[in-house]
Coordinates of C-alpha atoms in Angstrom, one line a residue:
M775 CA -54.0 -54.7 -138.8
K776 CA -53.2 -56.3 -135.4
G777 CA -50.8 -54.5 -133.3
Y778 CA -47.7 -55.6 -131.5
H779 CA -45.7 -55.0 -128.4
V780 CA -42.3 -53.8 -129.7
A781 CA -39.1 -53.0 -127.6
V782 CA -36.2 -51.1 -129.0
V783 CA -32.9 -51.7 -127.0
G784 CA -30.3 -49.1 -127.6
A785 CA -33.1 -46.4 -128.4
T786 CA -30.9 -43.5 -127.8
G787 CA -28.0 -44.5 -130.0
A788 CA -27.5 -43.7 -133.7
V789 CA -28.9 -47.1 -134.9
G790 CA -31.8 -47.1 -132.3
Q791 CA -32.9 -43.7 -133.5
Q792 CA -32.8 -45.0 -137.1
M793 CA -34.9 -47.9 -136.1
L794 CA -37.3 -45.7 -134.5
H795 CA -37.6 -43.4 -137.5
T796 CA -37.9 -46.4 -139.8
L797 CA -40.9 -48.2 -137.7
E798 CA -42.6 -44.7 -138.0
E799 CA -41.9 -44.4 -141.7
R800 CA -43.0 -47.9 -142.5
N801 CA -46.2 -47.6 -140.1
F802 CA -45.3 -50.8 -138.6
P803 CA -48.2 -52.1 -136.6
I804 CA -47.2 -51.2 -132.9
E805 CA -49.8 -51.4 -130.1
K806 CA -47.2 -50.8 -127.4
L807 CA -43.8 -49.4 -127.6
T808 CA -40.9 -49.7 -125.0
L809 CA -37.8 -47.8 -125.3
L810 CA -34.7 -49.3 -123.3
S811 CA -31.3 -48.3 -122.8
S812 CA -28.3 -48.2 -120.4
E813 CA -28.5 -46.7 -117.2
R814 CA -26.8 -43.8 -118.4
S815 CA -29.3 -43.0 -120.9
A816 CA -32.5 -43.7 -118.8
G817 CA -35.1 -41.3 -118.4
K818 CA -34.5 -39.4 -121.5
K819 CA -37.4 -38.2 -123.7
I820 CA -38.1 -39.6 -127.4
K821 CA -41.0 -38.9 -129.5
F822 CA -42.4 -41.4 -131.7
K823 CA -45.6 -40.7 -134.0
G824 CA -46.4 -37.5 -131.9
L825 CA -46.1 -39.2 -128.4
E826 CA -43.5 -39.0 -126.1
Y827 CA -41.8 -41.8 -124.6
T828 CA -39.6 -42.2 -121.5
V829 CA -36.6 -44.3 -122.1
E830 CA -36.1 -47.1 -119.3
K831 CA -33.1 -48.9 -118.2
A832 CA -32.8 -52.4 -120.3
E833 CA -33.1 -55.3 -117.7
P834 CA -34.9 -58.8 -118.0
A835 CA -38.2 -58.0 -116.5
K836 CA -38.9 -55.0 -118.9
F837 CA -39.2 -57.8 -121.9
D838 CA -42.6 -59.3 -120.3
G839 CA -45.1 -59.4 -122.9
V840 CA -42.8 -58.0 -125.7
Q841 CA -43.4 -59.8 -129.0
I842 CA -40.6 -58.2 -131.1
A843 CA -37.3 -56.8 -129.7
L844 CA -35.0 -54.9 -131.7
F845 CA -31.4 -54.7 -130.2
S846 CA -28.8 -52.2 -131.1
A847 CA -26.8 -51.7 -127.9
G848 CA -23.7 -53.4 -128.2
G849 CA -22.7 -57.1 -128.2
S850 CA -22.2 -57.6 -124.4
V851 CA -25.6 -56.0 -123.8
S852 CA -27.2 -58.8 -126.3
K853 CA -25.3 -61.6 -124.8
E854 CA -26.9 -60.7 -121.4
L855 CA -30.5 -59.7 -122.4
A856 CA -31.2 -61.3 -125.4
P857 CA -31.6 -64.8 -124.1
E858 CA -33.8 -63.2 -121.5
A859 CA -36.0 -61.5 -123.9
A860 CA -36.5 -64.8 -125.9
K861 CA -37.1 -66.7 -122.7
R862 CA -39.9 -64.3 -122.2
G863 CA -41.7 -65.0 -125.3
A864 CA -40.0 -62.2 -127.4
I865 CA -38.3 -62.7 -130.7
V866 CA -35.1 -60.8 -130.9
V867 CA -33.8 -59.1 -133.9
D868 CA -30.1 -58.4 -132.8
N869 CA -27.9 -55.9 -134.7
T870 CA -24.6 -56.9 -132.9
S871 CA -22.1 -59.6 -133.8
A872 CA -22.9 -61.5 -130.6
F873 CA -24.9 -64.2 -132.4
R874 CA -24.5 -64.1 -136.0
M875 CA -22.2 -67.0 -136.3
D876 CA -24.1 -69.2 -133.9
P877 CA -25.1 -72.2 -135.8
N878 CA -28.7 -72.1 -134.0
V879 CA -29.5 -68.4 -134.9
P880 CA -30.4 -67.5 -138.4
L881 CA -28.5 -64.7 -140.2
V882 CA -30.9 -62.9 -142.1
V883 CA -31.2 -60.4 -145.1
P884 CA -34.9 -60.9 -146.3
E885 CA -34.0 -60.4 -150.1
V886 CA -31.9 -63.2 -150.0
N887 CA -32.8 -65.8 -147.3
E888 CA -36.1 -64.9 -145.6
S889 CA -37.0 -68.3 -145.3
D890 CA -34.4 -69.0 -142.6
L891 CA -36.5 -67.0 -140.1
K892 CA -38.8 -70.2 -139.8
D893 CA -35.7 -71.9 -138.1
H894 CA -35.2 -69.2 -135.2
N895 CA -35.2 -70.1 -131.6
G896 CA -36.1 -66.6 -130.2
I897 CA -33.2 -64.9 -131.5
I898 CA -32.5 -63.6 -135.2
A899 CA -29.2 -61.9 -136.1
N900 CA -28.9 -59.0 -138.2
P901 CA -25.5 -59.3 -140.3
N902 CA -22.7 -56.9 -140.5
C903 CA -23.7 -53.6 -142.7
S904 CA -20.9 -54.4 -145.4
T905 CA -22.1 -57.9 -145.6
I906 CA -25.8 -56.9 -146.0
Q907 CA -25.4 -54.5 -149.1
M908 CA -23.3 -57.0 -150.7
V909 CA -25.1 -59.9 -150.7
V910 CA -28.2 -58.2 -151.7
A911 CA -26.3 -57.3 -154.9
L912 CA -24.8 -60.7 -155.5
E913 CA -27.3 -63.2 -154.5
P914 CA -29.5 -62.8 -157.9
I915 CA -26.3 -63.4 -159.7
R916 CA -25.4 -66.5 -157.6
Q917 CA -29.2 -67.7 -158.1
K918 CA -29.1 -67.4 -161.9
F919 CA -25.5 -67.7 -163.0
G920 CA -23.7 -69.4 -160.1
L921 CA -21.0 -67.9 -157.9
S922 CA -17.5 -69.3 -157.1
K923 CA -15.3 -66.4 -155.9
I924 CA -15.9 -63.0 -154.4
I925 CA -13.0 -60.5 -153.6
V926 CA -14.3 -57.3 -152.1
S927 CA -12.5 -54.1 -150.9
T928 CA -14.8 -52.0 -148.6
Y929 CA -14.6 -48.1 -148.1
Q930 CA -16.6 -47.7 -145.3
A931 CA -18.1 -44.7 -143.5
V932 CA -17.2 -43.3 -139.9
S933 CA -20.5 -43.5 -138.6
G934 CA -20.2 -47.4 -138.6
A935 CA -17.8 -46.7 -135.6
G936 CA -20.4 -44.6 -133.9
A937 CA -21.3 -41.2 -133.0
A938 CA -17.6 -40.4 -131.4
A939 CA -16.0 -41.4 -134.8
I940 CA -18.2 -39.0 -136.5
D941 CA -17.2 -36.3 -134.0
E942 CA -13.4 -37.1 -134.5
L943 CA -13.9 -36.7 -138.2
E944 CA -15.5 -33.3 -137.8
S945 CA -12.8 -32.1 -135.2
Q946 CA -9.9 -33.2 -137.2
S947 CA -11.0 -31.6 -140.4
Q948 CA -11.6 -28.5 -138.7
A949 CA -8.3 -28.7 -137.0
I950 CA -6.2 -29.4 -140.1
L951 CA -8.1 -26.6 -142.0
N952 CA -7.1 -24.2 -139.1
K953 CA -3.6 -25.6 -139.1
E954 CA -4.3 -26.7 -135.3
E955 CA -2.7 -29.6 -133.6
F956 CA -4.8 -32.6 -132.7
T957 CA -4.3 -36.1 -131.2
P958 CA -6.4 -38.9 -132.7
G959 CA -8.5 -41.1 -130.2
I960 CA -10.9 -43.3 -131.8
L961 CA -9.9 -44.5 -135.1
P962 CA -9.2 -47.3 -136.2
V963 CA -10.3 -48.9 -133.1
K964 CA -10.8 -47.3 -129.9
G965 CA -9.6 -50.3 -127.8
D966 CA -6.5 -50.9 -130.0
K967 CA -2.8 -49.7 -129.0
K968 CA -2.7 -47.0 -131.8
H969 CA -5.0 -44.2 -133.2
Y970 CA -4.5 -42.5 -136.5
Q971 CA -5.8 -39.6 -138.3
I972 CA -9.0 -40.2 -140.2
A973 CA -9.5 -36.6 -141.8
F974 CA -8.1 -36.5 -145.3
N975 CA -6.9 -40.1 -144.9
A976 CA -7.7 -44.0 -145.6
I977 CA -7.3 -46.4 -142.8
P978 CA -6.9 -50.0 -144.0
Q979 CA -8.1 -51.3 -140.5
I980 CA -11.5 -51.8 -139.1
D981 CA -11.9 -53.8 -136.2
K982 CA -8.8 -55.6 -134.7
F983 CA -6.2 -57.8 -136.4
E984 CA -6.5 -61.6 -136.3
D985 CA -3.5 -63.9 -136.2
N986 CA -4.1 -64.6 -139.9
G987 CA -3.6 -61.1 -140.7
F988 CA -7.2 -60.4 -141.5
T989 CA -9.2 -58.0 -139.4
F990 CA -12.2 -59.2 -137.7
E991 CA -14.3 -57.0 -139.9
E992 CA -13.1 -58.8 -142.7
L993 CA -13.5 -62.0 -141.2
K994 CA -17.2 -61.1 -140.4
M995 CA -17.7 -60.5 -144.2
I996 CA -16.2 -63.7 -145.2
N997 CA -18.0 -65.9 -143.0
E998 CA -21.3 -64.2 -142.8
T999 CA -21.6 -64.2 -146.6
K1000 CA -20.9 -68.0 -146.6
K1001 CA -23.7 -68.5 -144.0
I1002 CA -26.3 -66.2 -145.6
M1003 CA -25.9 -68.0 -148.8
H1004 CA -25.6 -71.5 -147.5
A1005 CA -22.4 -71.6 -149.4
P1006 CA -19.7 -73.0 -147.3
D1007 CA -17.4 -73.7 -150.1
L1008 CA -17.6 -70.1 -151.8
Q1009 CA -14.3 -68.3 -152.0
V1010 CA -14.4 -65.1 -150.4
A1011 CA -11.6 -62.6 -149.5
A1012 CA -12.2 -59.0 -148.1
T1013 CA -10.2 -56.0 -147.3
C1014 CA -12.0 -53.3 -145.2
V1015 CA -10.9 -49.5 -145.2
R1016 CA -12.3 -46.6 -143.4
L1017 CA -12.6 -43.5 -145.4
P1018 CA -13.6 -39.7 -144.2
V1019 CA -17.2 -40.3 -145.2
V1020 CA -20.0 -39.7 -142.6
T1021 CA -22.6 -42.1 -143.9
G1022 CA -22.7 -44.6 -146.8
H1023 CA -20.4 -47.5 -147.4
S1024 CA -18.9 -48.2 -150.9
E1025 CA -17.7 -51.7 -151.9
S1026 CA -15.5 -52.7 -155.3
V1027 CA -16.4 -56.3 -155.7
Y1028 CA -15.0 -58.7 -158.0
I1029 CA -16.9 -61.9 -158.6
E1030 CA -16.2 -65.3 -160.7
I1031 CA -19.5 -67.0 -161.9
E1032 CA -20.0 -70.4 -163.0
D1033 CA -21.7 -69.7 -166.3
E1034 CA -19.4 -68.7 -169.0
N1035 CA -21.9 -67.5 -171.5
V1036 CA -22.7 -64.4 -169.6
N1037 CA -22.2 -60.7 -170.5
V1038 CA -22.7 -57.2 -168.8
Q1039 CA -25.9 -56.7 -170.1
D1040 CA -27.2 -60.1 -168.8
I1041 CA -26.0 -58.9 -165.3
K1042 CA -27.5 -55.5 -165.6
A1043 CA -30.8 -56.9 -166.8
L1044 CA -30.9 -59.3 -163.7
L1045 CA -30.1 -56.4 -161.2
Q1046 CA -32.6 -54.0 -162.8
D1047 CA -35.3 -56.2 -161.4
A1048 CA -33.6 -57.5 -158.2
P1049 CA -35.4 -56.8 -154.9
G1050 CA -33.7 -53.9 -153.0
V1051 CA -31.3 -53.0 -155.7
V1052 CA -31.4 -49.9 -157.8
L1053 CA -29.2 -50.1 -160.9
Q1054 CA -27.2 -46.9 -161.5
D1055 CA -24.9 -47.9 -164.4
K1056 CA -24.7 -45.5 -167.4
P1057 CA -21.0 -44.6 -167.7
E1058 CA -21.7 -42.5 -170.7
E1059 CA -23.7 -40.1 -168.4
Q1060 CA -21.2 -40.6 -165.5
L1061 CA -24.1 -42.3 -163.8
Y1062 CA -22.7 -44.7 -160.8
P1063 CA -23.6 -45.0 -157.2
M1064 CA -22.0 -42.7 -154.5
P1065 CA -22.4 -42.6 -150.8
A1066 CA -23.4 -38.9 -150.7
Y1067 CA -26.5 -39.6 -152.8
C1068 CA -27.5 -42.7 -150.8
V1069 CA -28.1 -41.2 -147.5
G1070 CA -31.5 -41.7 -146.1
L1071 CA -32.3 -44.2 -148.7
N1072 CA -33.2 -47.8 -148.2
D1073 CA -31.8 -49.6 -151.3
V1074 CA -28.5 -50.9 -152.4
F1075 CA -27.0 -49.1 -155.6
V1076 CA -25.1 -50.9 -158.0
G1077 CA -23.1 -49.7 -160.9
R1078 CA -19.5 -49.8 -162.8
I1079 CA -20.4 -53.2 -164.0
R1080 CA -17.5 -54.5 -166.0
Q1081 CA -16.5 -57.9 -167.4
D1082 CA -12.9 -58.7 -166.5
L1083 CA -10.5 -58.3 -169.3
D1084 CA -8.5 -61.4 -168.6
N1085 CA -11.2 -63.7 -167.3
K1086 CA -14.7 -64.1 -169.2
K1087 CA -16.2 -65.5 -165.9
G1088 CA -15.1 -62.6 -163.9
F1089 CA -17.1 -59.4 -163.3
H1090 CA -16.7 -56.2 -161.4
L1091 CA -19.3 -54.3 -159.5
W1092 CA -19.3 -50.9 -157.4
V1093 CA -21.8 -51.3 -154.6
V1094 CA -23.0 -48.6 -152.2
S1095 CA -25.7 -48.3 -149.5
D1096 CA -26.5 -46.3 -146.3
N1097 CA -24.9 -48.1 -143.6
L1098 CA -27.2 -47.1 -140.9
L1099 CA -30.2 -47.8 -142.8
K1100 CA -30.0 -50.9 -145.0
G1101 CA -27.0 -51.9 -143.2
A1102 CA -28.6 -51.8 -139.8
A1103 CA -32.0 -50.2 -139.0
W1104 CA -33.9 -50.9 -142.4
N1105 CA -32.6 -54.5 -142.4
S1106 CA -33.8 -55.0 -138.8
V1107 CA -37.4 -53.7 -139.5
Q1108 CA -37.6 -55.6 -142.6
I1109 CA -37.0 -58.8 -140.6
A1110 CA -39.9 -57.5 -138.3
E1111 CA -42.1 -57.0 -141.3
S1112 CA -41.1 -60.7 -142.4
L1113 CA -41.9 -62.1 -139.2
V1114 CA -45.5 -60.4 -139.5
E1115 CA -46.1 -61.4 -143.1
I1116 CA -44.8 -65.0 -142.6
G1117 CA -47.0 -65.2 -139.6
I1118 CA -44.2 -66.3 -137.2
V1119 CA -45.1 -63.5 -134.7
K1120 CA -48.5 -63.9 -133.7

């Protein structure tokens, strides 16, 4: 198989490291690997497939000859450098929110809308982690039974807010157990006015609030879902909560379908064979998905499927996935694999 020149931007970060691990695990055909980061992290050494690479400062000229560039270094870096990479012939897979709602940029989850990759103009957006796992679970249902409404409540891990948030959870937990004082400094949003304890707590804010009372994270889920599913009239509402869990997002999802002759077994049978989905739904055995047991796994786990007691078209699902893998690194590498399989990257 032909090898490709691949660049990873943000190679020293948590998602960048997961991207490299996933590329290696999947044996993605790489002929040349370029690792890029901020000036602060440039010069660090990273091993990949037994070879040592030196991380270089990300700048436009570094993308000369690159065919696939995986970006996970923050929105400002993507806005500055992704167009430069595309101008030099690379296909960018961007893991930030910088281009997700750009009408000229496809927003792709391969299990859901792989064909949208054909309409790229050099940049492809990787959706928000919470959106990805939800649409993987719901798209098979939408395709077969129709879908009119989604109401989702998320229970998101602190790793979604970066390494500093993980450190804060660990240090606060230790301080509370030791009956020591501490001052929160990261969550819910580092740049917002107030910060709250995350250890032994639940914070109903992820990202900043907009004028309509929804947070930016909630609006991302709403708008991205409609774009990915090509369903602008779909009713979507979201409430996003941060929990003291290191890795693995969980979601309680209520949906209303259009077909009134569907039961729980119909949905279970459909999801049993759905791409990227693992059905874990045996309440009699207390079998259901949990974040502690999805870490390091690429799939989306679905369980607790119930028909609503008051609306025969309403169903409830519990959806769990590793936010650093399917929610970020794995979906990005999947997109790269699709680009090769479809023949979009030469």
